[in-house]
CSV table of C-alpha atoms in Angstrom, one decimal:
chain,number,residue,atom,x,y,z
N,402,UNK,CA,127.4,34.9,35.5
N,403,UNK,CA,125.5,37.8,34.8
N,404,UNK,CA,126.5,41.0,35.2
N,405,UNK,CA,124.0,43.5,36.9
N,406,UNK,CA,122.6,46.6,36.0
N,407,UNK,CA,125.1,49.7,36.8
N,408,UNK,CA,123.3,52.2,38.8
N,409,UNK,CA,122.1,55.0,37.3
N,410,UNK,CA,122.6,58.8,38.9
N,411,UNK,CA,118.6,59.7,40.4
N,412,UNK,CA,117.0,62.3,38.6
N,413,UNK,CA,117.0,65.6,38.8
N,414,UNK,CA,114.0,66.4,42.1
N,415,UNK,CA,111.5,68.4,40.0
N,416,UNK,CA,111.7,72.0,39.7
N,417,UNK,CA,109.1,72.9,42.7
N,418,UNK,CA,110.2,70.6,45.0
N,419,UNK,CA,113.5,71.9,44.6
N,420,UNK,CA,112.2,75.6,45.4
N,421,UNK,CA,111.1,74.6,48.0
N,422,UNK,CA,113.9,72.9,49.6
N,423,UNK,CA,115.7,75.6,49.6
N,424,UNK,CA,112.1,78.5,50.5
N,425,UNK,CA,112.5,75.6,54.3
N,426,UNK,CA,116.8,76.6,54.2
N,427,UNK,CA,116.1,79.9,53.7
N,428,UNK,CA,113.1,80.2,56.3
N,429,UNK,CA,115.4,78.4,58.9
N,430,UNK,CA,118.7,80.7,58.6
N,431,UNK,CA,116.4,83.8,58.8
N,432,UNK,CA,114.6,82.8,61.7
N,433,UNK,CA,115.2,83.5,65.7
N,434,UNK,CA,115.5,80.0,67.9
N,435,UNK,CA,113.9,80.4,71.3
N,436,UNK,CA,114.4,78.3,74.0
N,437,UNK,CA,113.0,79.1,77.1
N,438,UNK,CA,113.0,76.8,80.5
N,439,UNK,CA,109.8,76.7,82.3
N,440,UNK,CA,106.4,76.2,81.7
N,441,UNK,CA,105.3,78.9,84.5
N,442,UNK,CA,103.7,82.2,84.1
N,443,UNK,CA,107.5,84.4,83.4
N,444,UNK,CA,108.1,81.3,80.8
N,445,UNK,CA,104.9,81.2,79.1
N,446,UNK,CA,104.3,84.9,78.7
N,447,UNK,CA,107.5,85.5,77.1
N,448,UNK,CA,107.2,83.0,74.4
N,449,UNK,CA,103.4,85.3,73.8
N,450,UNK,CA,105.1,88.1,74.5
N,451,UNK,CA,107.9,87.8,71.6
N,452,UNK,CA,105.7,87.3,69.3
N,453,UNK,CA,103.2,90.3,70.2
N,454,UNK,CA,105.6,92.5,70.2
N,455,UNK,CA,107.7,90.8,67.2
N,456,UNK,CA,108.3,94.5,64.6
N,457,UNK,CA,106.8,93.8,61.4
N,458,UNK,CA,109.7,94.8,59.5
N,459,UNK,CA,111.7,92.3,61.3
N,460,UNK,CA,113.2,89.5,58.8
N,461,UNK,CA,114.2,87.1,61.5
N,462,UNK,CA,110.9,85.5,62.9
N,463,UNK,CA,110.6,84.0,66.1
N,464,UNK,CA,110.3,80.1,67.2
N,465,UNK,CA,110.4,79.8,70.6
N,466,UNK,CA,110.9,76.4,72.3
N,467,UNK,CA,109.9,75.5,75.3
N,468,UNK,CA,111.3,72.6,78.0
N,469,UNK,CA,109.2,72.0,80.9
N,470,UNK,CA,109.8,68.9,83.9
N,471,UNK,CA,106.3,68.6,85.1
N,472,UNK,CA,104.1,66.6,82.8
N,473,UNK,CA,101.8,70.0,82.2
N,474,UNK,CA,102.5,74.0,81.9
N,475,UNK,CA,101.4,76.2,84.5
N,476,UNK,CA,104.5,75.8,87.1
N,477,UNK,CA,103.1,77.4,91.2
N,478,UNK,CA,100.1,77.0,88.8
N,479,UNK,CA,98.3,74.0,89.0
N,480,UNK,CA,95.0,72.4,90.1
N,481,UNK,CA,94.5,69.0,92.8
N,482,UNK,CA,91.5,67.1,93.3
N,483,UNK,CA,90.1,66.8,96.2
N,484,UNK,CA,86.5,65.2,96.9
N,485,UNK,CA,85.8,64.9,93.7
N,486,UNK,CA,85.9,68.8,92.9
N,487,UNK,CA,89.3,71.0,90.9
N,488,UNK,CA,90.7,73.2,92.7
N,489,UNK,CA,94.2,75.5,92.5
N,490,UNK,CA,97.4,75.0,94.3
N,491,UNK,CA,99.2,77.6,93.9
N,492,UNK,CA,97.7,81.4,92.7
N,493,UNK,CA,94.1,81.7,92.8
N,494,UNK,CA,92.8,85.4,92.7
N,495,UNK,CA,93.5,87.8,89.6
N,496,UNK,CA,92.4,91.0,90.1
N,497,UNK,CA,90.8,92.9,88.0
N,498,UNK,CA,93.6,95.4,87.7
N,499,UNK,CA,96.3,92.4,87.0
N,500,UNK,CA,95.5,93.8,83.1
N,501,UNK,CA,97.9,91.1,82.0
N,502,UNK,CA,96.7,88.0,83.9
N,503,UNK,CA,92.6,88.6,82.1
N,504,UNK,CA,93.6,89.5,79.0
N,505,UNK,CA,95.2,85.9,78.8
N,506,UNK,CA,91.1,84.8,80.5
N,507,UNK,CA,90.2,86.9,77.6
N,508,UNK,CA,92.8,85.9,75.3
N,509,UNK,CA,92.2,81.2,76.1
N,510,UNK,CA,88.7,82.1,76.0
N,511,UNK,CA,88.4,81.4,80.2
N,512,UNK,CA,85.5,81.3,81.6
N,513,UNK,CA,86.7,83.5,85.5
N,514,UNK,CA,84.7,81.9,89.0
N,515,UNK,CA,83.9,84.0,91.2
N,516,UNK,CA,84.7,82.7,94.5
N,517,UNK,CA,83.0,80.5,96.6
N,518,UNK,CA,80.5,81.0,99.1
N,519,UNK,CA,80.1,78.3,100.7
N,520,UNK,CA,84.0,79.1,101.7
N,521,UNK,CA,83.9,82.9,102.5
N,522,UNK,CA,83.0,84.8,105.7
N,523,UNK,CA,83.2,87.7,107.6
N,524,UNK,CA,83.6,86.8,111.0
N,525,UNK,CA,87.2,86.8,111.8
N,526,UNK,CA,89.1,87.1,114.9
N,527,UNK,CA,93.1,88.4,115.0
N,528,UNK,CA,94.6,85.8,117.6
N,529,UNK,CA,97.7,86.8,119.5
N,530,UNK,CA,99.5,83.0,120.4
N,531,UNK,CA,97.1,83.5,123.7
N,532,UNK,CA,93.9,85.6,123.0
N,533,UNK,CA,91.7,87.2,120.6
N,534,UNK,CA,92.8,90.6,120.7
N,535,UNK,CA,89.5,91.4,117.8
N,536,UNK,CA,86.5,89.5,116.7
N,537,UNK,CA,84.1,90.8,114.5
N,538,UNK,CA,80.9,89.4,115.4
N,539,UNK,CA,79.2,86.8,114.6
N,540,UNK,CA,77.3,86.0,111.3
N,541,UNK,CA,73.5,86.4,111.7
N,542,UNK,CA,70.9,82.8,111.1
N,543,UNK,CA,68.9,82.7,108.7
N,544,UNK,CA,66.5,83.6,112.0
N,545,UNK,CA,67.6,87.2,112.8
N,546,UNK,CA,65.5,90.2,111.4
N,547,UNK,CA,65.8,91.1,108.3
N,548,UNK,CA,66.8,94.3,108.8
N,549,UNK,CA,69.9,93.0,110.9
N,550,UNK,CA,70.7,90.3,108.4
N,551,UNK,CA,70.9,93.2,105.9
N,552,UNK,CA,72.2,96.7,107.1
N,553,UNK,CA,72.8,97.2,110.8
N,554,UNK,CA,74.7,94.1,111.4
N,555,UNK,CA,77.5,95.5,108.6
N,556,UNK,CA,77.3,99.2,109.9
N,557,UNK,CA,77.4,97.7,113.9
N,558,UNK,CA,80.7,95.3,112.1
N,559,UNK,CA,82.0,98.2,110.7
N,560,UNK,CA,82.2,100.3,114.3
N,561,UNK,CA,83.6,98.3,115.7
N,562,UNK,CA,86.5,97.6,113.3
N,563,UNK,CA,86.6,101.4,112.4
N,564,UNK,CA,86.3,102.0,116.8
N,565,UNK,CA,89.8,99.6,117.5
N,566,UNK,CA,92.2,100.4,114.5
N,567,UNK,CA,91.0,104.0,113.5
N,568,UNK,CA,92.1,106.7,110.4
N,569,UNK,CA,95.0,103.2,110.2
N,570,UNK,CA,92.0,102.1,108.0
N,571,UNK,CA,91.5,105.0,105.8
N,572,UNK,CA,95.8,105.5,105.4
N,573,UNK,CA,96.8,102.0,104.4
N,574,UNK,CA,93.6,102.7,101.8
N,575,UNK,CA,95.5,105.0,100.3
N,576,UNK,CA,99.0,104.0,100.7
N,577,UNK,CA,98.1,100.7,98.1
N,578,UNK,CA,96.6,103.3,96.1
N,579,UNK,CA,99.3,105.2,95.6
N,580,UNK,CA,101.9,101.9,94.8
N,581,UNK,CA,99.6,100.6,92.6
N,582,UNK,CA,98.8,103.7,90.3
N,583,UNK,CA,102.9,103.1,90.7
N,584,UNK,CA,102.9,99.7,89.2
N,585,UNK,CA,100.0,100.7,86.7
N,586,UNK,CA,103.2,102.2,85.1
N,587,UNK,CA,103.9,99.1,83.3
N,588,UNK,CA,100.9,98.8,81.4
N,589,UNK,CA,102.2,102.5,79.2
N,590,UNK,CA,102.4,102.2,75.5
N,591,UNK,CA,105.6,100.7,74.6
N,592,UNK,CA,106.5,104.5,72.7
N,593,UNK,CA,106.0,105.6,76.7
N,594,UNK,CA,107.2,103.1,78.3
N,595,UNK,CA,111.5,102.5,78.2
N,596,UNK,CA,113.2,98.5,78.0
N,597,UNK,CA,114.3,98.1,81.3
N,598,UNK,CA,118.3,96.0,81.1
N,599,UNK,CA,117.8,94.9,84.7
N,600,UNK,CA,115.1,95.4,87.6
N,601,UNK,CA,116.6,98.5,89.3
N,602,UNK,CA,115.9,99.9,86.0
N,603,UNK,CA,112.9,98.9,86.5
N,604,UNK,CA,111.3,99.3,89.8
N,605,UNK,CA,113.3,103.0,89.6
N,606,UNK,CA,111.2,104.4,86.8
N,607,UNK,CA,107.6,103.2,88.2
N,608,UNK,CA,109.3,104.3,91.9
N,609,UNK,CA,108.9,101.2,93.8
N,610,UNK,CA,112.7,100.6,94.1
N,611,UNK,CA,113.1,102.0,97.7
N,612,UNK,CA,110.0,100.1,98.5
N,613,UNK,CA,112.1,97.0,98.4
N,614,UNK,CA,115.4,98.7,100.1
N,615,UNK,CA,113.4,98.8,103.5
N,616,UNK,CA,110.5,96.5,105.7
N,617,UNK,CA,107.0,97.3,105.3
N,618,UNK,CA,106.6,97.8,108.9
N,619,UNK,CA,109.4,100.8,108.3
N,620,UNK,CA,107.5,102.2,105.4
N,621,UNK,CA,103.9,102.0,107.2
N,622,UNK,CA,105.6,103.5,110.2
N,623,UNK,CA,106.0,106.6,108.2
N,624,UNK,CA,102.3,106.8,106.7
N,625,UNK,CA,101.3,107.4,110.2
N,626,UNK,CA,99.6,104.1,110.7
N,627,UNK,CA,98.9,102.4,114.4
N,628,UNK,CA,101.4,99.9,115.4
N,629,UNK,CA,98.3,98.0,116.7
N,630,UNK,CA,96.9,98.1,112.7
N,631,UNK,CA,100.6,97.0,111.6
N,632,UNK,CA,101.0,94.4,114.0
N,633,UNK,CA,97.4,93.1,114.6
N,634,UNK,CA,96.3,93.3,110.8
N,635,UNK,CA,98.8,94.4,108.0
N,636,UNK,CA,101.6,91.9,108.9
N,637,UNK,CA,99.1,88.7,110.1
N,638,UNK,CA,98.7,85.7,109.0
N,639,UNK,CA,95.0,84.3,108.5
N,640,UNK,CA,93.8,81.0,108.7
N,641,UNK,CA,90.8,79.3,109.5
N,642,UNK,CA,89.9,77.3,112.7
N,643,UNK,CA,87.6,73.7,112.6
N,644,UNK,CA,86.3,74.5,116.1
N,645,UNK,CA,82.4,75.6,116.7
N,646,UNK,CA,83.3,78.3,118.9
N,647,UNK,CA,85.8,80.6,117.2
N,648,UNK,CA,85.5,82.7,114.6
N,649,UNK,CA,85.4,80.7,110.8
N,650,UNK,CA,88.8,83.2,109.7
N,651,UNK,CA,92.1,84.0,112.1
N,652,UNK,CA,94.6,85.3,111.3
N,653,UNK,CA,97.6,85.2,113.9
N,654,UNK,CA,100.5,87.6,114.0
N,655,UNK,CA,103.5,87.2,112.7
N,656,UNK,CA,106.3,85.1,113.3
N,657,UNK,CA,109.0,82.9,112.3
N,658,UNK,CA,108.0,80.9,114.7
N,659,UNK,CA,105.1,79.9,112.7
N,660,UNK,CA,105.1,77.1,110.8
N,661,UNK,CA,102.3,77.8,107.8
N,662,UNK,CA,101.9,81.2,106.5
N,663,UNK,CA,98.4,80.5,105.8
N,664,UNK,CA,95.2,78.2,106.1
N,665,UNK,CA,92.4,79.4,104.0
N,666,UNK,CA,89.3,76.9,103.6
N,667,UNK,CA,88.7,76.5,99.1
N,668,UNK,CA,85.2,74.8,99.6
N,669,UNK,CA,82.3,73.7,102.9
N,670,UNK,CA,81.6,70.1,101.6
N,671,UNK,CA,79.2,69.8,105.1
N,672,UNK,CA,79.0,71.1,108.1
N,673,UNK,CA,82.1,68.7,109.0
N,674,UNK,CA,83.4,68.3,105.9
N,675,UNK,CA,85.4,71.4,104.5
N,676,UNK,CA,88.7,72.2,101.7
N,677,UNK,CA,91.9,73.8,103.2
N,678,UNK,CA,94.9,74.9,102.0
N,679,UNK,CA,97.7,75.8,103.4
N,680,UNK,CA,101.1,77.5,102.5
N,681,UNK,CA,103.7,76.6,104.7
N,682,UNK,CA,107.4,78.4,104.6
N,683,UNK,CA,108.6,73.6,105.0
N,684,UNK,CA,106.9,70.7,104.2
N,685,UNK,CA,104.2,69.9,107.9
N,686,UNK,CA,104.6,66.9,109.9
N,687,UNK,CA,101.2,64.5,109.7
N,688,UNK,CA,101.3,65.7,113.6
N,689,UNK,CA,101.3,69.6,113.2
N,690,UNK,CA,98.8,68.7,111.0
N,691,UNK,CA,96.9,66.2,113.2
N,692,UNK,CA,96.7,68.8,115.9
N,693,UNK,CA,95.6,71.3,113.3
N,694,UNK,CA,92.8,69.4,112.3
N,695,UNK,CA,90.4,66.7,114.1
N,696,UNK,CA,89.9,64.8,111.1
N,697,UNK,CA,92.1,64.3,107.6
N,698,UNK,CA,90.3,62.5,105.0
N,699,UNK,CA,92.9,63.6,102.1
N,700,UNK,CA,96.4,65.3,102.4
N,701,UNK,CA,98.2,66.5,99.1
N,702,UNK,CA,101.9,68.0,99.4
N,703,UNK,CA,103.3,70.0,96.9
N,704,UNK,CA,106.9,70.4,97.3
N,705,UNK,CA,107.4,74.4,95.3
N,706,UNK,CA,110.9,73.7,93.7
N,707,UNK,CA,111.5,77.7,93.6
N,708,UNK,CA,109.5,80.3,95.9
N,709,UNK,CA,110.9,83.9,96.9
N,710,UNK,CA,112.2,84.9,99.9
N,711,UNK,CA,111.5,88.6,101.1
N,712,UNK,CA,114.7,90.4,102.9
N,713,UNK,CA,114.9,94.6,102.7
N,714,UNK,CA,117.1,95.4,101.7
N,715,UNK,CA,116.1,93.6,98.5
N,716,UNK,CA,119.5,92.8,96.9
N,717,UNK,CA,117.8,91.3,92.0
N,718,UNK,CA,119.3,89.1,90.1
N,719,UNK,CA,120.1,90.6,86.3
N,720,UNK,CA,117.8,90.3,83.4
N,721,UNK,CA,120.6,89.6,81.7
N,722,UNK,CA,123.4,86.8,82.7
N,723,UNK,CA,126.1,87.2,80.3
N,724,UNK,CA,127.2,89.4,77.3
N,725,UNK,CA,125.3,86.9,74.9
N,726,UNK,CA,121.1,85.7,75.4
N,727,UNK,CA,121.2,84.0,78.2
N,728,UNK,CA,118.1,85.4,80.0
N,729,UNK,CA,116.7,85.0,83.5
N,730,UNK,CA,113.4,85.9,83.1
N,731,UNK,CA,112.2,85.3,87.5
N,732,UNK,CA,115.1,88.2,88.9
N,733,UNK,CA,111.9,90.6,89.0
N,734,UNK,CA,110.7,87.3,91.8
N,735,UNK,CA,112.6,89.5,94.4
N,736,UNK,CA,110.7,92.1,93.9
N,737,UNK,CA,106.8,91.1,94.1
N,738,UNK,CA,106.0,87.4,93.3
N,739,UNK,CA,102.5,87.0,91.8
N,740,UNK,CA,100.6,86.2,88.2
N,741,UNK,CA,100.9,89.6,87.4
N,742,UNK,CA,104.3,90.2,87.9
N,743,UNK,CA,105.6,87.7,86.5
N,744,UNK,CA,103.8,89.0,83.2
N,745,UNK,CA,105.9,91.9,83.8
N,746,UNK,CA,108.7,90.6,83.6
N,747,UNK,CA,107.9,88.4,81.4
N,748,UNK,CA,106.7,91.5,78.7
N,749,UNK,CA,110.1,93.4,80.4
N,750,UNK,CA,112.6,90.6,79.0
N,751,UNK,CA,111.1,89.6,75.7
N,752,UNK,CA,110.7,93.7,74.8
N,753,UNK,CA,115.1,93.2,76.3
N,754,UNK,CA,115.8,90.1,74.3
N,755,UNK,CA,114.5,91.8,70.8
N,756,UNK,CA,115.9,95.2,70.9
N,757,UNK,CA,118.9,93.0,71.4
N,758,UNK,CA,118.5,90.6,68.2
N,759,UNK,CA,117.0,93.7,66.8
N,760,UNK,CA,120.1,95.8,68.0
N,761,UNK,CA,117.8,98.7,68.5
N,762,UNK,CA,119.2,99.7,71.4
N,763,UNK,CA,122.3,102.2,71.6
N,764,UNK,CA,123.5,101.1,74.8
N,765,UNK,CA,124.3,97.4,73.2
N,766,UNK,CA,126.6,96.5,71.6
N,767,UNK,CA,126.5,93.7,68.2
N,768,UNK,CA,126.4,90.6,70.5
N,769,UNK,CA,129.1,88.5,70.4
N,770,UNK,CA,130.3,85.0,69.0
N,771,UNK,CA,131.6,83.5,71.9
N,772,UNK,CA,135.1,81.5,72.3
N,773,UNK,CA,135.3,77.7,72.2
N,774,UNK,CA,135.6,78.0,76.5
N,775,UNK,CA,132.5,80.4,76.8
N,776,UNK,CA,130.6,77.8,74.5
N,777,UNK,CA,132.1,75.2,77.1
N,778,UNK,CA,130.1,77.1,80.0
N,779,UNK,CA,127.2,77.3,78.6
N,780,UNK,CA,126.5,73.9,77.8
N,781,UNK,CA,127.2,73.5,81.7
N,782,UNK,CA,124.9,76.0,82.8
């Protein structure tokens, strides 16, 4: 019987392979792993700002992994296809003062799109549930006198609006301007802007905290806006109607009994065919939609898993949920829920994570190792 040949030990790896393996192990040990749940504006922005604000002198690299349950990234920023066109199903407007969102557009080499002219109209009205309390002038037709269409029509319309709402229009402009100037502080250089460990601290620093502790009506009464202006314009929900005898844009006074928050036309396909977007607090049944629209060719429903409800005085969740590294980026949503505020909050949380990782903040103690019981708690979360 022939015996099998004796097994020989494997030859040692070449020196360059051994060096590479040791380098990979060392790199892995020097890398901080960050797991982000959700690829919405806050989660995606957090990953971006973690790398953007990582100090050049930091020894450990940052590796972020984003976990998303949906088949695409973006969260409430998503699109749907209707009538052969693509529409934003969530937020759809980026203001030129939204510096983070504008920067993302430029970084990703995206092409901004202007609002579809077929969906815009200056013909609006305010509905109180029984009648129109105000209606702007109907848009001039092409057959009208050119001077009237270009100059007289907008001047007369502005005068009618001013006659009804007076100097409240100007006071509202000042109020919004002051609020925006406070918000712009969040874009100051990092050397002048502290890292905030709570939403309250973040809002107090910019001077916006008081706005979250009182109702909007209380704030506007203090700046001497008229009751008519507040009830008819500031707290109005805007929507569109299919009927030709009423304005294209209809605003209703705010009421918890309304089944929707807003209705807006997205595109005019033809004279009798338009694409609308509706935001509602709860799912809208078919019988209600049939009352709003005379005909419906296609309906797409999107159920947002999370959406903030504002109620003054607001109470905010913490950014840091434990003594380790469990963070809640969207705690800021109870102050304001927009694309830009999501990015602003994410930048602060990214700086907060980096400061705690590298122990740059004098107020942050060295992170301790969790006990076995506390590790189980994290697994449950």
